[in-house]
Coordinates of C-alpha atoms in Angstrom, one line a residue:
M466 CA 15.9 14.9 -53.2
T467 CA 17.7 11.5 -54.4
F468 CA 16.6 8.3 -52.6
W469 CA 20.0 7.9 -50.5
N470 CA 19.3 11.7 -49.6
R471 CA 16.1 10.8 -48.1
R472 CA 17.3 7.6 -46.6
Q473 CA 20.1 9.5 -44.7
L474 CA 17.5 12.2 -43.5
T475 CA 15.2 9.2 -42.3
M476 CA 17.9 7.5 -40.6
A477 CA 19.3 10.9 -38.9
A478 CA 15.6 11.5 -37.8
L479 CA 15.3 7.9 -36.3
A480 CA 18.6 8.2 -34.7
L481 CA 17.6 11.6 -33.1
A482 CA 14.2 10.2 -31.9
L483 CA 15.9 7.0 -30.4
G484 CA 18.5 9.3 -28.7
A485 CA 15.8 11.3 -27.2
Y486 CA 14.4 8.4 -25.2
P487 CA 17.3 8.4 -22.3
A488 CA 16.3 12.1 -21.7
H489 CA 12.8 10.8 -20.3
A490 CA 14.5 8.4 -18.0
G491 CA 14.5 10.2 -14.4
A492 CA 12.1 12.7 -15.5
V493 CA 10.1 12.3 -12.2
L494 CA 13.1 12.4 -10.3
D495 CA 14.2 15.5 -12.3
R496 CA 10.9 17.2 -11.3
V497 CA 11.1 16.3 -7.8
T498 CA 14.7 17.5 -7.5
A499 CA 14.0 20.8 -9.2
A500 CA 10.9 21.4 -7.5
G501 CA 12.4 20.2 -4.0
T502 CA 9.4 18.5 -3.4
L503 CA 8.3 14.9 -3.5
K504 CA 4.4 14.5 -3.7
V505 CA 3.3 11.4 -1.6
A506 CA 0.0 9.6 -1.8
T507 CA -1.4 7.7 1.3
D508 CA -4.5 7.4 3.2
A509 CA -5.9 9.9 5.4
N510 CA -8.0 7.5 7.5
W511 CA -6.2 4.2 8.2
A512 CA -4.3 4.5 11.6
P513 CA -1.8 3.6 12.8
Q514 CA -0.4 3.6 9.3
S515 CA -1.5 7.2 8.0
F516 CA -4.2 9.2 9.6
M517 CA -4.9 12.9 10.6
N518 CA -3.9 13.6 14.1
A519 CA -5.2 16.1 16.6
N520 CA -3.5 18.9 14.9
N521 CA -5.3 18.1 11.6
E522 CA -1.9 16.7 10.3
L523 CA -1.3 13.6 8.5
D524 CA 0.7 11.2 10.9
G525 CA 1.6 7.5 11.3
F526 CA 4.2 5.0 10.1
D527 CA 3.9 5.6 6.6
V528 CA 3.8 9.2 6.9
D529 CA 7.1 9.0 9.0
V530 CA 8.4 6.6 6.3
A531 CA 7.7 8.9 3.5
K532 CA 9.4 11.9 5.3
A533 CA 12.2 9.7 6.0
I534 CA 12.5 8.9 2.2
G535 CA 12.4 12.6 1.5
K536 CA 15.1 13.4 3.8
H537 CA 17.3 11.1 2.2
L538 CA 16.6 12.5 -1.2
G539 CA 17.2 16.1 0.2
V540 CA 13.5 17.3 -0.7
K541 CA 10.6 18.2 1.5
V542 CA 7.4 15.8 1.4
E543 CA 3.7 16.9 0.3
F544 CA 1.1 14.5 1.0
V545 CA -2.0 13.9 -1.0
T546 CA -4.9 11.5 -0.1
P547 CA -6.8 9.8 -3.0
G548 CA -8.9 6.9 -2.7
W549 CA -7.2 3.5 -2.7
D550 CA -8.8 2.3 -5.8
I551 CA -7.7 5.6 -7.6
I552 CA -4.2 4.9 -6.4
T553 CA -4.1 1.2 -7.4
A554 CA -5.7 2.1 -10.8
G555 CA -2.4 4.0 -12.1
N556 CA -2.4 6.5 -14.5
W557 CA -1.3 9.2 -11.8
A558 CA -0.5 12.0 -14.6
G559 CA 2.0 13.7 -12.1
R560 CA -0.7 14.2 -9.6
W561 CA 1.7 12.4 -7.1
D562 CA 5.0 11.0 -7.4
M563 CA 5.3 8.0 -5.1
H564 CA 3.0 5.9 -3.2
V565 CA 4.0 5.1 0.7
G566 CA 0.6 3.4 1.8
S567 CA 1.5 -0.3 2.4
M568 CA 0.8 -1.7 -0.9
T569 CA 1.7 -5.5 -1.4
P570 CA 3.5 -6.1 -4.7
T571 CA 1.8 -8.6 -6.8
K572 CA 2.4 -9.7 -10.3
K573 CA -0.8 -7.8 -11.4
R574 CA 0.0 -4.6 -9.7
A575 CA 3.6 -5.1 -11.2
E576 CA 1.9 -4.4 -14.6
I577 CA 1.5 -0.6 -13.5
F578 CA 3.9 -0.1 -11.0
D579 CA 7.7 -0.5 -10.1
F580 CA 8.4 -1.5 -6.4
P581 CA 11.9 -0.1 -5.4
A582 CA 11.7 -1.6 -1.8
V583 CA 9.8 -3.8 0.8
Y584 CA 9.9 -1.8 4.1
Y585 CA 7.9 -3.7 6.4
Y586 CA 5.7 -7.1 6.7
T587 CA 2.6 -7.0 8.6
P588 CA 0.0 -9.7 9.6
A589 CA -3.4 -9.7 8.2
A590 CA -6.5 -10.9 10.5
V591 CA -10.1 -11.2 11.1
A592 CA -12.0 -8.9 13.4
V593 CA -15.6 -9.4 15.0
H594 CA -17.9 -7.4 17.3
K595 CA -17.0 -7.9 20.9
D596 CA -20.5 -9.7 21.3
S597 CA -19.7 -12.0 18.7
K598 CA -19.6 -15.9 19.8
A599 CA -17.1 -16.7 17.0
K600 CA -14.0 -18.4 18.2
T601 CA -12.4 -19.7 15.1
M602 CA -12.6 -19.1 11.2
A603 CA -14.9 -22.0 11.1
D604 CA -17.6 -20.0 13.0
L605 CA -17.6 -17.4 10.4
D606 CA -18.8 -19.8 7.7
G607 CA -21.6 -18.5 5.7
K608 CA -21.4 -14.9 7.4
V609 CA -21.1 -11.3 5.7
V610 CA -17.5 -10.2 6.0
G611 CA -16.2 -6.6 5.2
A612 CA -12.8 -5.5 3.7
T613 CA -11.2 -2.6 1.8
S614 CA -12.1 -2.4 -2.1
T615 CA -9.3 -3.7 -4.3
S616 CA -7.0 -4.7 -1.0
T617 CA -5.2 -8.2 -0.3
F618 CA -7.8 -8.3 2.4
E619 CA -10.7 -8.1 0.2
A620 CA -8.8 -10.8 -2.3
Y621 CA -8.3 -13.2 0.8
A622 CA -12.0 -13.0 1.7
K623 CA -13.1 -13.7 -1.9
K624 CA -10.5 -16.5 -2.2
D625 CA -8.5 -14.7 -5.0
L626 CA -5.3 -13.6 -3.2
T627 CA -1.9 -14.2 -4.7
L628 CA 1.2 -13.0 -2.7
D629 CA 4.2 -13.4 -5.2
A630 CA 6.6 -11.0 -3.7
A631 CA 9.8 -12.1 -2.0
G632 CA 9.4 -12.8 1.8
A633 CA 5.5 -13.7 1.6
P634 CA 5.1 -16.8 3.5
P635 CA 2.3 -19.5 2.3
F636 CA -1.1 -19.2 3.6
E637 CA -4.6 -21.2 3.6
Y638 CA -7.9 -20.0 3.0
K639 CA -9.6 -20.4 6.4
L640 CA -12.6 -18.0 5.9
N641 CA -15.8 -19.1 4.0
P642 CA -18.1 -16.0 3.7
K643 CA -21.5 -15.8 2.4
E644 CA -21.0 -12.4 1.1
V645 CA -17.9 -9.9 0.8
H646 CA -19.0 -6.1 1.2
S647 CA -16.4 -3.7 -0.1
Y648 CA -15.4 -0.6 1.6
E649 CA -13.4 2.7 0.8
N650 CA -11.1 1.6 3.7
S651 CA -10.8 -0.4 6.9
T652 CA -12.2 2.4 9.3
T653 CA -15.4 2.5 7.3
A654 CA -15.9 -1.3 7.6
F655 CA -15.2 -1.3 11.2
D656 CA -17.9 1.5 11.5
D657 CA -20.3 -1.0 10.2
L658 CA -19.0 -3.7 12.3
R659 CA -19.3 -1.7 15.6
L660 CA -23.0 -1.4 15.2
G661 CA -23.6 -4.8 16.4
D662 CA -22.8 -8.5 15.6
G663 CA -24.3 -9.2 12.3
V664 CA -26.3 -5.9 11.9
R665 CA -24.5 -5.1 9.2
L666 CA -21.3 -7.1 9.2
D667 CA -20.1 -10.4 11.0
A668 CA -16.5 -9.7 10.5
V669 CA -13.8 -7.7 9.0
V670 CA -10.4 -8.8 7.5
S671 CA -7.9 -6.0 7.9
S672 CA -4.2 -5.6 9.1
L673 CA -3.8 -6.8 12.7
P674 CA -2.1 -3.2 13.6
S675 CA -5.3 -1.6 12.3
I676 CA -7.5 -3.9 14.1
L677 CA -5.4 -3.2 17.5
D678 CA -5.5 0.3 16.6
A679 CA -9.3 0.5 16.5
V680 CA -9.6 -1.6 19.7
K681 CA -7.6 1.0 21.4
A682 CA -9.7 3.9 20.1
G683 CA -12.7 2.5 21.7
Y684 CA -14.3 0.3 18.9
P685 CA -16.2 -2.8 20.3
I686 CA -14.3 -5.3 18.3
K687 CA -11.9 -8.1 18.9
Q688 CA -9.5 -10.2 16.9
V689 CA -10.7 -13.7 16.1
G690 CA -8.2 -16.5 15.5
D691 CA -4.4 -16.0 14.5
P692 CA -3.3 -14.0 11.6
V693 CA -4.8 -15.3 8.3
F694 CA -1.7 -14.2 6.0
Y695 CA 1.5 -12.1 6.2
E696 CA 2.2 -9.7 3.5
P697 CA 5.4 -8.0 2.6
L698 CA 4.6 -4.2 1.9
A699 CA 6.5 -2.0 -0.5
I700 CA 6.9 1.6 -1.7
A701 CA 5.3 2.1 -5.3
I702 CA 6.1 4.2 -8.3
E703 CA 4.7 4.1 -11.8
H704 CA 6.8 2.5 -14.4
G705 CA 9.3 4.7 -16.2
D706 CA 11.8 6.1 -13.9
P707 CA 14.5 3.8 -12.8
E708 CA 16.7 6.7 -11.6
L709 CA 13.8 7.5 -9.0
S710 CA 13.4 3.5 -8.2
A711 CA 17.1 3.4 -7.4
K712 CA 17.2 6.4 -5.1
I713 CA 14.2 5.0 -3.2
A714 CA 15.7 1.7 -3.0
E715 CA 19.0 3.2 -1.7
A716 CA 17.0 5.3 0.9
V717 CA 15.0 2.3 2.2
K718 CA 18.2 0.3 2.3
A719 CA 19.8 3.0 4.5
M720 CA 16.8 3.1 6.8
K721 CA 17.0 -0.5 7.5
A722 CA 20.9 -0.5 8.0
D723 CA 20.8 2.5 10.5
G724 CA 17.7 1.2 12.4
T725 CA 15.3 3.9 11.3
L726 CA 12.7 1.7 9.9
S727 CA 12.9 -0.7 13.2
K728 CA 12.6 2.5 15.5
L729 CA 9.4 3.6 13.3
S730 CA 7.8 0.3 13.7
E731 CA 8.6 0.3 17.3
K732 CA 7.0 3.4 17.7
W733 CA 3.5 2.9 15.8
Y734 CA 3.3 -1.0 16.3
G735 CA 4.9 -1.7 19.5
Q736 CA 7.0 -4.4 17.6
D737 CA 9.6 -4.6 14.5
Y738 CA 7.8 -5.4 11.6
S739 CA 10.5 -4.1 9.3
K740 CA 12.0 -7.9 9.2
T741 CA 10.1 -11.1 8.6

């Protein structure tokens, strides 16, 4: 074989390889469409965002949002409930296609994920036991605080929070804890807080809706002070499928336009968090 023949074959193979890349674009969307099922990761123990109801079925705001996106895509939704740290680590390997679980888009997370759309904004707050004498954040200086592992709440408690997504208002660090204990989710942190003021925890940083839902469920806790920050929350998918990202963005845009997100927010939170 001559040099030129080898060169032509090499160039042809390279062109074929390069031409194959677009075929991978949309692979997740193609799989979802072919199966007629969108696999969504969310939390099973984070009311009112997502939780198991009395019928042992997943329910909540995030669950309803995921179902509405599935309806827009013309597919049914199947839920899985891995741990938050597993979800945020990436490398989903096809175990699920999308995460609808109130994730804050940050530059660090954007190294792993695409965020097709912000679908609501929620205040983060600090909860204490009902017997606590704390009335301000300053009263919690040097105390023990709990928060969900790898969450923005934990980052805030550790003074390592960066909110670089569109729509995120500025904030100040008003909490100066001695220790920050990490938990699988907010509910397990509330479980330790409910044992008594200072027994295991002095406070918990979580979403205000979750704090209010825990109070409604009978937890002997209360909010202290004003919300400490407000975060935009987004749908997350792994890099590599711009077609799926576009479809999700289109769905959320339609849900904002027709009032679906506002209605779901009012249903679960009593107010419209879909707008800043």
